[in-house]
Short mmCIF file of C-alpha atoms in Angstrom, two decimals:
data_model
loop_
_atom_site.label_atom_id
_atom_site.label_comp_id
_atom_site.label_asym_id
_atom_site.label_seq_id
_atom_site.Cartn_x
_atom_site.Cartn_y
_atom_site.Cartn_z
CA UNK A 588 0.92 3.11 8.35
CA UNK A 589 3.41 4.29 5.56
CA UNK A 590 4.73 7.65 5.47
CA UNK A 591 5.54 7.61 1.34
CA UNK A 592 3.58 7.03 -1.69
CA UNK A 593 3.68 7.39 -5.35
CA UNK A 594 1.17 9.45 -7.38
CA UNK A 595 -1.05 7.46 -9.95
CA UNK A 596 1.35 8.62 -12.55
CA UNK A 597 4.44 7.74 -10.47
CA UNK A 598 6.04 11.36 -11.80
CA UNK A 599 5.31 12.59 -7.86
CA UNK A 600 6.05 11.05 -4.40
CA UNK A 601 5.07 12.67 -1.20
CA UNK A 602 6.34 11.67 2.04
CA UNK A 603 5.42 12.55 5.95
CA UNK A 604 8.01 14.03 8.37
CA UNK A 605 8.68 13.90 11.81
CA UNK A 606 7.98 17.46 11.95
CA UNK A 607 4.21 18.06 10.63
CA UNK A 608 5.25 18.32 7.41
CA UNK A 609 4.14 16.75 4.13
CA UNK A 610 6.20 17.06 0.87
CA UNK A 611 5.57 16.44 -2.75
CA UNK A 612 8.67 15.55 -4.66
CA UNK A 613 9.03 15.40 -8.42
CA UNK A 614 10.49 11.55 -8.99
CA UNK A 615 12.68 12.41 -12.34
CA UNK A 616 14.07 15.57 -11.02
CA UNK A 617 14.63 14.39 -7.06
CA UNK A 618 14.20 18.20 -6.30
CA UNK A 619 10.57 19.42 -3.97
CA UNK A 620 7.88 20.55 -5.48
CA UNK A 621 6.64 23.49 -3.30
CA UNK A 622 7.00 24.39 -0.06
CA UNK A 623 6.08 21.91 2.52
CA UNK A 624 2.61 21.56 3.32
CA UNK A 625 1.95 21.88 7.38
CA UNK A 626 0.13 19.74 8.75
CA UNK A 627 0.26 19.71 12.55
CA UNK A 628 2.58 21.36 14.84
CA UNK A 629 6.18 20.42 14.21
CA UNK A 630 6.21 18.29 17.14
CA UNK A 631 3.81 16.01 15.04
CA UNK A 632 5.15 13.41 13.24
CA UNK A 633 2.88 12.27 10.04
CA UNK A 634 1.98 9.08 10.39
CA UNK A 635 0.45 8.36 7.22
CA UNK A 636 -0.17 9.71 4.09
CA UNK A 637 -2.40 8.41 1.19
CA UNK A 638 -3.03 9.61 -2.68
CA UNK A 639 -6.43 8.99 -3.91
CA UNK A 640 -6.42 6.60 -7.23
CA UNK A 641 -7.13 9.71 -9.68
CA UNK A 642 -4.27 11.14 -8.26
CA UNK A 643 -6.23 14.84 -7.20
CA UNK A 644 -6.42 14.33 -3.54
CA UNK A 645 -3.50 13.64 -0.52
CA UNK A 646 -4.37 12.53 2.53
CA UNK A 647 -2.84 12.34 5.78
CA UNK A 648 -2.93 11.38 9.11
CA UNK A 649 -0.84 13.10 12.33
CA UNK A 650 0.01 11.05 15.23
CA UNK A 651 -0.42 13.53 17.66
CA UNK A 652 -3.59 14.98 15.99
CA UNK A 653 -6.96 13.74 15.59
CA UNK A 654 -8.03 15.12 12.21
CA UNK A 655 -7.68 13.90 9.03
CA UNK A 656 -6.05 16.25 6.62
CA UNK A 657 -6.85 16.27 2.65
CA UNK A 658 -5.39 18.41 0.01
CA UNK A 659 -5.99 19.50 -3.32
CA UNK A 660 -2.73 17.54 -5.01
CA UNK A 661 -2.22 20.43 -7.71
CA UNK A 662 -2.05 23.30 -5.46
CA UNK A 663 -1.39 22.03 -2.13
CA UNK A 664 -3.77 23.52 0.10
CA UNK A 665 -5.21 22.20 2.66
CA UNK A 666 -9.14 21.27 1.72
CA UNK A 667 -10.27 19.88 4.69
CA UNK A 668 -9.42 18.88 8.39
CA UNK A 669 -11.57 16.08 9.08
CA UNK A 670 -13.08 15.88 12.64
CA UNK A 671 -13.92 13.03 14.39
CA UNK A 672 -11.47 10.85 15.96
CA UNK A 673 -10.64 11.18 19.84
CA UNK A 674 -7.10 10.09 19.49
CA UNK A 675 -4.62 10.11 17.20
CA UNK A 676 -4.53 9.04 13.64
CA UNK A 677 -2.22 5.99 12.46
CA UNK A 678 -2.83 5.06 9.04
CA UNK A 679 -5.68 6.36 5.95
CA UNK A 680 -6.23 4.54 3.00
CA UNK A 681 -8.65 5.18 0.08
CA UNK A 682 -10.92 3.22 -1.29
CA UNK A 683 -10.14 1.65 -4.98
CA UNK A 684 -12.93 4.34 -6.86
CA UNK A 685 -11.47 7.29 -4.56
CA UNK A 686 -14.19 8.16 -2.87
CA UNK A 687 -14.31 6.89 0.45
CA UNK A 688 -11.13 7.26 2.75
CA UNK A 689 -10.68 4.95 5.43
CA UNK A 690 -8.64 6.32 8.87
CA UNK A 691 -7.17 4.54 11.78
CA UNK A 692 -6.45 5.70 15.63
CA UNK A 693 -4.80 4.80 18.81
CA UNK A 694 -7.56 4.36 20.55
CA UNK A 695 -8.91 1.23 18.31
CA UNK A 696 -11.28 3.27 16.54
CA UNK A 697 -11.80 3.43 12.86
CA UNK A 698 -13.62 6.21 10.40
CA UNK A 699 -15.14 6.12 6.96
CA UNK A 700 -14.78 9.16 4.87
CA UNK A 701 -17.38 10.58 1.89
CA UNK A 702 -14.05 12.40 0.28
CA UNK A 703 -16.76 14.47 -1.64
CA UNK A 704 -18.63 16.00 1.04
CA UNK A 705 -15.80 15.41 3.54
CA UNK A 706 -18.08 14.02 6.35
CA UNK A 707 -17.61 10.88 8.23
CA UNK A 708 -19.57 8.00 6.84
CA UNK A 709 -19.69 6.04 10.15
CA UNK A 710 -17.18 4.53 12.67
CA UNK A 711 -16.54 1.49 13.65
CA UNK A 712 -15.07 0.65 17.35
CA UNK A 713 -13.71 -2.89 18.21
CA UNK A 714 -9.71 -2.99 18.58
CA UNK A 715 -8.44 -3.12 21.89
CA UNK A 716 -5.06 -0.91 21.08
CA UNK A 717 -3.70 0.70 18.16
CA UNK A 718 -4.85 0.55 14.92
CA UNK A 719 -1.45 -0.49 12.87
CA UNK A 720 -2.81 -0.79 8.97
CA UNK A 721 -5.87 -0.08 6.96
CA UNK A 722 -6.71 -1.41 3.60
CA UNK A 723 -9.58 -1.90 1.69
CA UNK A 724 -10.59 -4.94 -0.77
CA UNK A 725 -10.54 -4.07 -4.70
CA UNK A 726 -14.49 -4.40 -4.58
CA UNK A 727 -14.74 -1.64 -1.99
CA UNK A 728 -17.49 -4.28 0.33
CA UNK A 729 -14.65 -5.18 2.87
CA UNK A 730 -12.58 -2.82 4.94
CA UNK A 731 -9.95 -4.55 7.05
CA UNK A 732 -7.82 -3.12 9.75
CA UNK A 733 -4.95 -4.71 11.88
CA UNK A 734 -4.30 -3.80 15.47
CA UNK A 735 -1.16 -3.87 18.24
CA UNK A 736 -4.00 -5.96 20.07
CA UNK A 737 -3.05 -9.03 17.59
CA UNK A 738 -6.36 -8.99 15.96
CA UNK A 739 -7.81 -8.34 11.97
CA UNK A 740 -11.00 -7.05 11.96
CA UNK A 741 -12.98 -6.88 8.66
CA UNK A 742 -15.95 -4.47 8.31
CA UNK A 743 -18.59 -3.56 5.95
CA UNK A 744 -16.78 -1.37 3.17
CA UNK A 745 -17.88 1.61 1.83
CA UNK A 746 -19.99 -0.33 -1.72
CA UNK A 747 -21.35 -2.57 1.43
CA UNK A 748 -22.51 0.28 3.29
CA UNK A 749 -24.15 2.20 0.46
CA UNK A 750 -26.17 -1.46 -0.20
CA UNK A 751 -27.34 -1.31 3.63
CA UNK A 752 -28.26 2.40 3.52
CA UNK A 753 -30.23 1.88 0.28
CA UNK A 754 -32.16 -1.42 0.99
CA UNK A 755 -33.18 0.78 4.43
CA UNK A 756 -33.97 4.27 2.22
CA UNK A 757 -37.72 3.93 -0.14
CA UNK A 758 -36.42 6.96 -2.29
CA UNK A 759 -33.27 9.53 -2.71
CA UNK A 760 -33.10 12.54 -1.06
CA UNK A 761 -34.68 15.47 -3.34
CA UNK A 762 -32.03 18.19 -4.81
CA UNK A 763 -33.53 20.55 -2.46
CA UNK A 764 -32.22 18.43 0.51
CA UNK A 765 -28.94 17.78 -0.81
CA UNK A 766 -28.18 21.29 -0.91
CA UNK A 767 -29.18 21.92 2.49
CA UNK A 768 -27.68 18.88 4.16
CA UNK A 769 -24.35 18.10 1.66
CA UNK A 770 -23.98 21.55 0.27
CA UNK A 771 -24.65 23.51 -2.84
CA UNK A 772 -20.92 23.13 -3.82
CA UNK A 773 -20.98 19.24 -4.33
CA UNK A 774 -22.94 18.00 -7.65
CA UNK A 775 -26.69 15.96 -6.42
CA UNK A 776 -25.20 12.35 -6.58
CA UNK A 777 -28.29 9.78 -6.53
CA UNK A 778 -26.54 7.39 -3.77
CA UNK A 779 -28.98 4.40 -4.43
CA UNK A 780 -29.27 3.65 -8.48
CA UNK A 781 -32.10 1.75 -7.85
CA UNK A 782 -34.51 4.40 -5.95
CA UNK A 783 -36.55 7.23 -7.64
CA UNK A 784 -35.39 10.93 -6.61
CA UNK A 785 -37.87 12.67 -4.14
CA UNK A 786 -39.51 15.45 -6.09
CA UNK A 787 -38.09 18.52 -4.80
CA UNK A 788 -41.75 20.37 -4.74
CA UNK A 789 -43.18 17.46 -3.09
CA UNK A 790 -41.24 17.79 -0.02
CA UNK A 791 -42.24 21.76 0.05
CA UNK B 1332 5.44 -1.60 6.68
CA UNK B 1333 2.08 -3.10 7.00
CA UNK B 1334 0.80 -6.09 8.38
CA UNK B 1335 -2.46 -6.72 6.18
CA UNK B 1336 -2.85 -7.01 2.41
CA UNK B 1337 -5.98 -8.12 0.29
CA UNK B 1338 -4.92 -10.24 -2.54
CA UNK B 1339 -6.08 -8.52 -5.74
CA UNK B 1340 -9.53 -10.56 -6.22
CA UNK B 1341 -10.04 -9.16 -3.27
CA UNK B 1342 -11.15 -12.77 -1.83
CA UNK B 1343 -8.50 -13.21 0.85
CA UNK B 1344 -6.81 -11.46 2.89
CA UNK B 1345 -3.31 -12.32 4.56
CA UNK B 1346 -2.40 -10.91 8.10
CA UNK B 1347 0.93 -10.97 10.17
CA UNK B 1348 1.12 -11.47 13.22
CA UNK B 1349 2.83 -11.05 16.11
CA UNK B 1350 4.24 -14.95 16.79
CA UNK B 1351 6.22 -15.08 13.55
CA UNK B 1352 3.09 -16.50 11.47
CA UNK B 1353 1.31 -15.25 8.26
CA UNK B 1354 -2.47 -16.53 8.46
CA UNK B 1355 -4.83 -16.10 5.03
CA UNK B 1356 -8.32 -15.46 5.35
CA UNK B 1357 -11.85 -16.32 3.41
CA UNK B 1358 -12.93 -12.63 3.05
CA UNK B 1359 -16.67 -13.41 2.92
CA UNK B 1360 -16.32 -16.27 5.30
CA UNK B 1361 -14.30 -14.63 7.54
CA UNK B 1362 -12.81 -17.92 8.35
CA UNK B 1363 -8.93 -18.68 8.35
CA UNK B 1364 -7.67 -20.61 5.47
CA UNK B 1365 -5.91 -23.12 6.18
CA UNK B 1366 -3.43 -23.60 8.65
CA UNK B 1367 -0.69 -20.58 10.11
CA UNK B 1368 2.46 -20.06 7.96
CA UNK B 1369 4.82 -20.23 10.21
CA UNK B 1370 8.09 -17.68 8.80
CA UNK B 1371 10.18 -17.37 11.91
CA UNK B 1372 9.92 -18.06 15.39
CA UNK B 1373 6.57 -17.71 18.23
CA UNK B 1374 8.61 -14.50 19.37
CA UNK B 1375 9.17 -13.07 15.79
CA UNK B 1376 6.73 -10.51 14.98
CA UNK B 1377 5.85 -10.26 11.22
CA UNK B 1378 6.50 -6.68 10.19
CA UNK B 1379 5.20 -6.23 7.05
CA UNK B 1380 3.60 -8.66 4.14
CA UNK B 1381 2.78 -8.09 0.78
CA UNK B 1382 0.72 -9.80 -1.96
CA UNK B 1383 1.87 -10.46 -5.74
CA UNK B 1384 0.47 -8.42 -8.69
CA UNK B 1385 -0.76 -11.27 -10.12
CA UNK B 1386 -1.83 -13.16 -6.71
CA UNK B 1387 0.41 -16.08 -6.68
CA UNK B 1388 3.19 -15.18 -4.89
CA UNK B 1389 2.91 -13.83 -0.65
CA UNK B 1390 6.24 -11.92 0.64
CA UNK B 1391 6.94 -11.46 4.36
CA UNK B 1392 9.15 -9.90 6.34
CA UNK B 1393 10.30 -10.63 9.99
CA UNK B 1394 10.98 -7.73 13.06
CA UNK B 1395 13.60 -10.54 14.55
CA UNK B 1396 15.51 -12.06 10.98
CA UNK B 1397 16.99 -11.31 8.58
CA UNK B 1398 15.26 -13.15 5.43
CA UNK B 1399 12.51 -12.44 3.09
CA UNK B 1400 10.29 -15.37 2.57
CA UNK B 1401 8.32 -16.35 -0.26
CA UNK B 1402 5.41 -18.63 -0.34
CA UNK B 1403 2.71 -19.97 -3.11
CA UNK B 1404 -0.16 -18.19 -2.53
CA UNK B 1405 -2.18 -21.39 -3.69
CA UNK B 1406 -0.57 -23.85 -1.23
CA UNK B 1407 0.56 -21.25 1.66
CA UNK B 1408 3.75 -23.49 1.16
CA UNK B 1409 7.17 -21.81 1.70
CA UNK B 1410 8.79 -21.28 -1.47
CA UNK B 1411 11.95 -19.04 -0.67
CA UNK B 1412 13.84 -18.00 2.14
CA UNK B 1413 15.85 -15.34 0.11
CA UNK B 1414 19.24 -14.23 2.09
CA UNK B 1415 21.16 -11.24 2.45
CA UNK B 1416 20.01 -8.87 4.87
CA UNK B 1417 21.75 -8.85 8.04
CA UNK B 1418 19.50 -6.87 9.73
CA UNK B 1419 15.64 -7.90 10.88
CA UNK B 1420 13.53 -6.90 7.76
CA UNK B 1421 11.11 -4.15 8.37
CA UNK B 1422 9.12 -3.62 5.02
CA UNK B 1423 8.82 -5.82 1.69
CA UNK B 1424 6.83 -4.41 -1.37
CA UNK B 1425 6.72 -5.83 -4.80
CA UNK B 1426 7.08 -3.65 -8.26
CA UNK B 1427 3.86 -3.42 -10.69
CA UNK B 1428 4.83 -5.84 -12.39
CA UNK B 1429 5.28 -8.60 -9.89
CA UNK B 1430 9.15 -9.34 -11.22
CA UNK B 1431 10.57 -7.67 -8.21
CA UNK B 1432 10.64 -7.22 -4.71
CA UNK B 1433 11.92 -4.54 -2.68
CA UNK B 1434 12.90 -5.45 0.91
CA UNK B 1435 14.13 -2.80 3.82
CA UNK B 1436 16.15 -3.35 7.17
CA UNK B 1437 16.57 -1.98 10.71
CA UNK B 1438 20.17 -1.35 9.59
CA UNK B 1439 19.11 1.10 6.73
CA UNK B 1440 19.62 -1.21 3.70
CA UNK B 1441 17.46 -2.33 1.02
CA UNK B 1442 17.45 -5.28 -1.41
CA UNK B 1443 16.45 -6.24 -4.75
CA UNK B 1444 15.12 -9.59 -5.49
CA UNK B 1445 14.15 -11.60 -8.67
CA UNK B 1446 11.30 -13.22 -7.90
CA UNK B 1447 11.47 -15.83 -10.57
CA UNK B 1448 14.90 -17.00 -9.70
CA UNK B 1449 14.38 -15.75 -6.01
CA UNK B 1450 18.29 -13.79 -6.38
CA UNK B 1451 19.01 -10.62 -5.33
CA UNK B 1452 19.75 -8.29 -7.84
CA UNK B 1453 20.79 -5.37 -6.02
CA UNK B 1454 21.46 -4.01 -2.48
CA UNK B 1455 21.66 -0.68 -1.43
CA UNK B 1456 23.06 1.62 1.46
CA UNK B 1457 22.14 4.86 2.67
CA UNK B 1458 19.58 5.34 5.52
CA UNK B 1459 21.24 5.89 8.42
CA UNK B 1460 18.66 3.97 10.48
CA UNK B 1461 15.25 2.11 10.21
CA UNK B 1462 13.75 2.02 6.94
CA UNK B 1463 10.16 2.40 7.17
CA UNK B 1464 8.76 1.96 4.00
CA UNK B 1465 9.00 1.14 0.58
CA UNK B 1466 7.38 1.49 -2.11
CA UNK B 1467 7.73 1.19 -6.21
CA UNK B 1468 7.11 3.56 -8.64
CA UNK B 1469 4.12 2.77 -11.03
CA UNK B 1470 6.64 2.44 -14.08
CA UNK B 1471 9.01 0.43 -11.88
CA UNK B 1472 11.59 2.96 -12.43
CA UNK B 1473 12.14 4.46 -9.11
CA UNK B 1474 12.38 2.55 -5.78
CA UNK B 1475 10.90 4.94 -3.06
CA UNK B 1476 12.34 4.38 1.00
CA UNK B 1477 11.72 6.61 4.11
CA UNK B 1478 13.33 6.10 7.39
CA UNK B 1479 13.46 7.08 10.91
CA UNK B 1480 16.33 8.90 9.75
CA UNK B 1481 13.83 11.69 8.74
CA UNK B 1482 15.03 11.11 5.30
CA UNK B 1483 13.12 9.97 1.72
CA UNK B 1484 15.20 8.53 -0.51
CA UNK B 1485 15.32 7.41 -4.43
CA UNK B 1486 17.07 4.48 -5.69
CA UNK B 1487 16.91 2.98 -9.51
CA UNK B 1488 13.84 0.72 -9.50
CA UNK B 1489 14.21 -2.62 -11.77
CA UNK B 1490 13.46 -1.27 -14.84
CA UNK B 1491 16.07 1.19 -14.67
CA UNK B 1492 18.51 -1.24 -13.16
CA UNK B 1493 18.09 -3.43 -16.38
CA UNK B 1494 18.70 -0.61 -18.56
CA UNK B 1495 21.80 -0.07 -16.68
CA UNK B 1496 22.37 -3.44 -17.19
CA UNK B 1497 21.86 -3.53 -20.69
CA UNK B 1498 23.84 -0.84 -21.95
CA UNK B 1499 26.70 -2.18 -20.41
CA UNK B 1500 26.47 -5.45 -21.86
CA UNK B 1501 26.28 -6.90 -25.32
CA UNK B 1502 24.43 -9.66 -26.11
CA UNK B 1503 22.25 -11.74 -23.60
CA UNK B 1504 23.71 -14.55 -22.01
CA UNK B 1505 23.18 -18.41 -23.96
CA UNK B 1506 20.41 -20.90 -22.55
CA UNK B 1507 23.30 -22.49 -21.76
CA UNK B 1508 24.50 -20.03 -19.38
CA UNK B 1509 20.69 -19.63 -18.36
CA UNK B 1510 20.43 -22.89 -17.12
CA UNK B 1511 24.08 -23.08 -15.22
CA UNK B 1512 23.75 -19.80 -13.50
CA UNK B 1513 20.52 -19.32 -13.04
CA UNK B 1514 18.78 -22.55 -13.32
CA UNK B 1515 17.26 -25.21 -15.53
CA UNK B 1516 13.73 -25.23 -13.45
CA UNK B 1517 13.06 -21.28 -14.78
CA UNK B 1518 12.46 -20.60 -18.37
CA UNK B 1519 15.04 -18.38 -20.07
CA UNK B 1520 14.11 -14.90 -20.30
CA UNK B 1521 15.91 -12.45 -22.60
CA UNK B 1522 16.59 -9.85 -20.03
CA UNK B 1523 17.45 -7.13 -22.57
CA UNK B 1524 15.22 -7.13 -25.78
CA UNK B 1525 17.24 -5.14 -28.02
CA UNK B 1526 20.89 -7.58 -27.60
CA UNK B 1527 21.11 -11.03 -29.39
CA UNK B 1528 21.55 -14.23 -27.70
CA UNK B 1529 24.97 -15.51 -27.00
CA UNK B 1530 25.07 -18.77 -29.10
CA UNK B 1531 25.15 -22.18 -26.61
CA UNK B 1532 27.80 -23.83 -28.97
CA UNK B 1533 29.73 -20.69 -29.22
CA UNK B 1534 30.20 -20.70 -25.64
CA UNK B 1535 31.68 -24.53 -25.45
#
């Protein structure tokens, strides 16, 4: 749960307000770059707010929302409002290779994100109350979270997760497939390195 | 302020909790190690801990006192109880480069501290309530707060304190020096590169 952070490149900071809002700053001149970039109703404060490690993506969390917000760091535009939580977010963080984001709620509950497709990953219930913090190891195989319940939880991180999907899968899903179920838009990505590819006229 | 951080190898993981103790954990074990470092008392909630750059060195803060503690991340022994806040310390952060730590306070300040000789180096006044967060600047630059004040602020991060420093003075000061005001057990460090080092005997 922290409501400023530093770009990669430390020449931006962007910080959540009590009102919705999320601002990019530039750090040498102190002055804001752009307008403010809304993120909930102005009765929202932002409870969280993340930059990925390449420095392209902002993420943020509202804590009287339950979608995840990303946006494209150059322009500022919303990219995606990510459904799936039932209460309100607390706290994102990314993962150290940028692309899975991790989110937190009131209610306990905790998402993975595939920041390229923008679809949940999986979620993982447990916490009795509030998640408070996020944070996931350098390797990417442990996610941890802490909780007003007084507990840490670890869970499988998102490197973890791809090694259980993959030891489960015999081959990857053929091109045709990924642009019907990820989309067109996203370059084919073979998930599992150590798989063949299904052969897209195979599956015809 | 957050209450869980990996250390960088990723292998451990150190939590706050909620009866003024810091625990460390086996990340693939998920077992404690060791026993609880206890930084306050059973009705002091840790607000906020941080791991070292370089792993060594485990900063907490305390929701109900006013110090910063330092302990060896090696022995979970206490190795500082740095003073100077006089409000409960919401948020600690160190810079990149592990020299320095930033702490925050319910009363709006913020403090500077060497970690080698565990000093403060600066404090700083301006929030007009809580600080939330803080975090460094990649470069160590820029020191980066927010508050419930509904305010971000930007304060000269350790590197740009020292070149403040610097340009004021005119030579470094003599081992001499080094070892009366700061102290024998730290090696001398030539805080500004480009200035010559007071001679000991010209000092006696």
């Amino acid at each position: 749960m922290t409501s400023i952070a530093f770009s990669p490149d430390g020449r931006s900071l962007i910080s959540g307000s009590k009102n919705g809002t999320v601002q990019m700053w530039d750090v040498e001149t102190r002055q804001p770059i752009g307008k403010a970039m809304s993120a909930g109703q102005e009765s929202d404060p932002i409870s969280s707010v993340a930059y990925s490690p390449d420095g392209r993506t902002i993420a943020s969390g509202t804590s009287k929302y339950d979608k995840v917000w990303l946006w494209d760091a150059a322009t500022r535009q919303p990219t995606a409002q990510m459904a799936g939580h039932q209460d309100d977010v607390t706290s994102v963080a990314f993962s150290a290779d940028g692309k899975t984001l991790a989110s937190g709620d009131l209610g306990g509950r905790l998402w993975l994100w595939d920041i390229m497709t923008r679809q949940p990953i999986d979620q993982m219930a447990g916490h009795q109350d509030d998640v408070t913090s996020v944070a996931f190891s350098p390797d990417g195989k442990t996610l941890a979270s802490s909780s007003i319940d007084g507990t840490v939880r670890l869970w499988p991180g998102p490197v973890a997760w791809r090694e259980q999907l993959c030891a489960k899968l015999s081959a990857n899903i053929s091109h045709q497939n990924w642009d019907e179920w990820i989309s067109p838009d996203n370059n084919y990505v073979k998930v599992c390195p150590g798989l063949t590819v299904l052969d897209d006229d195979h599956q015809r």
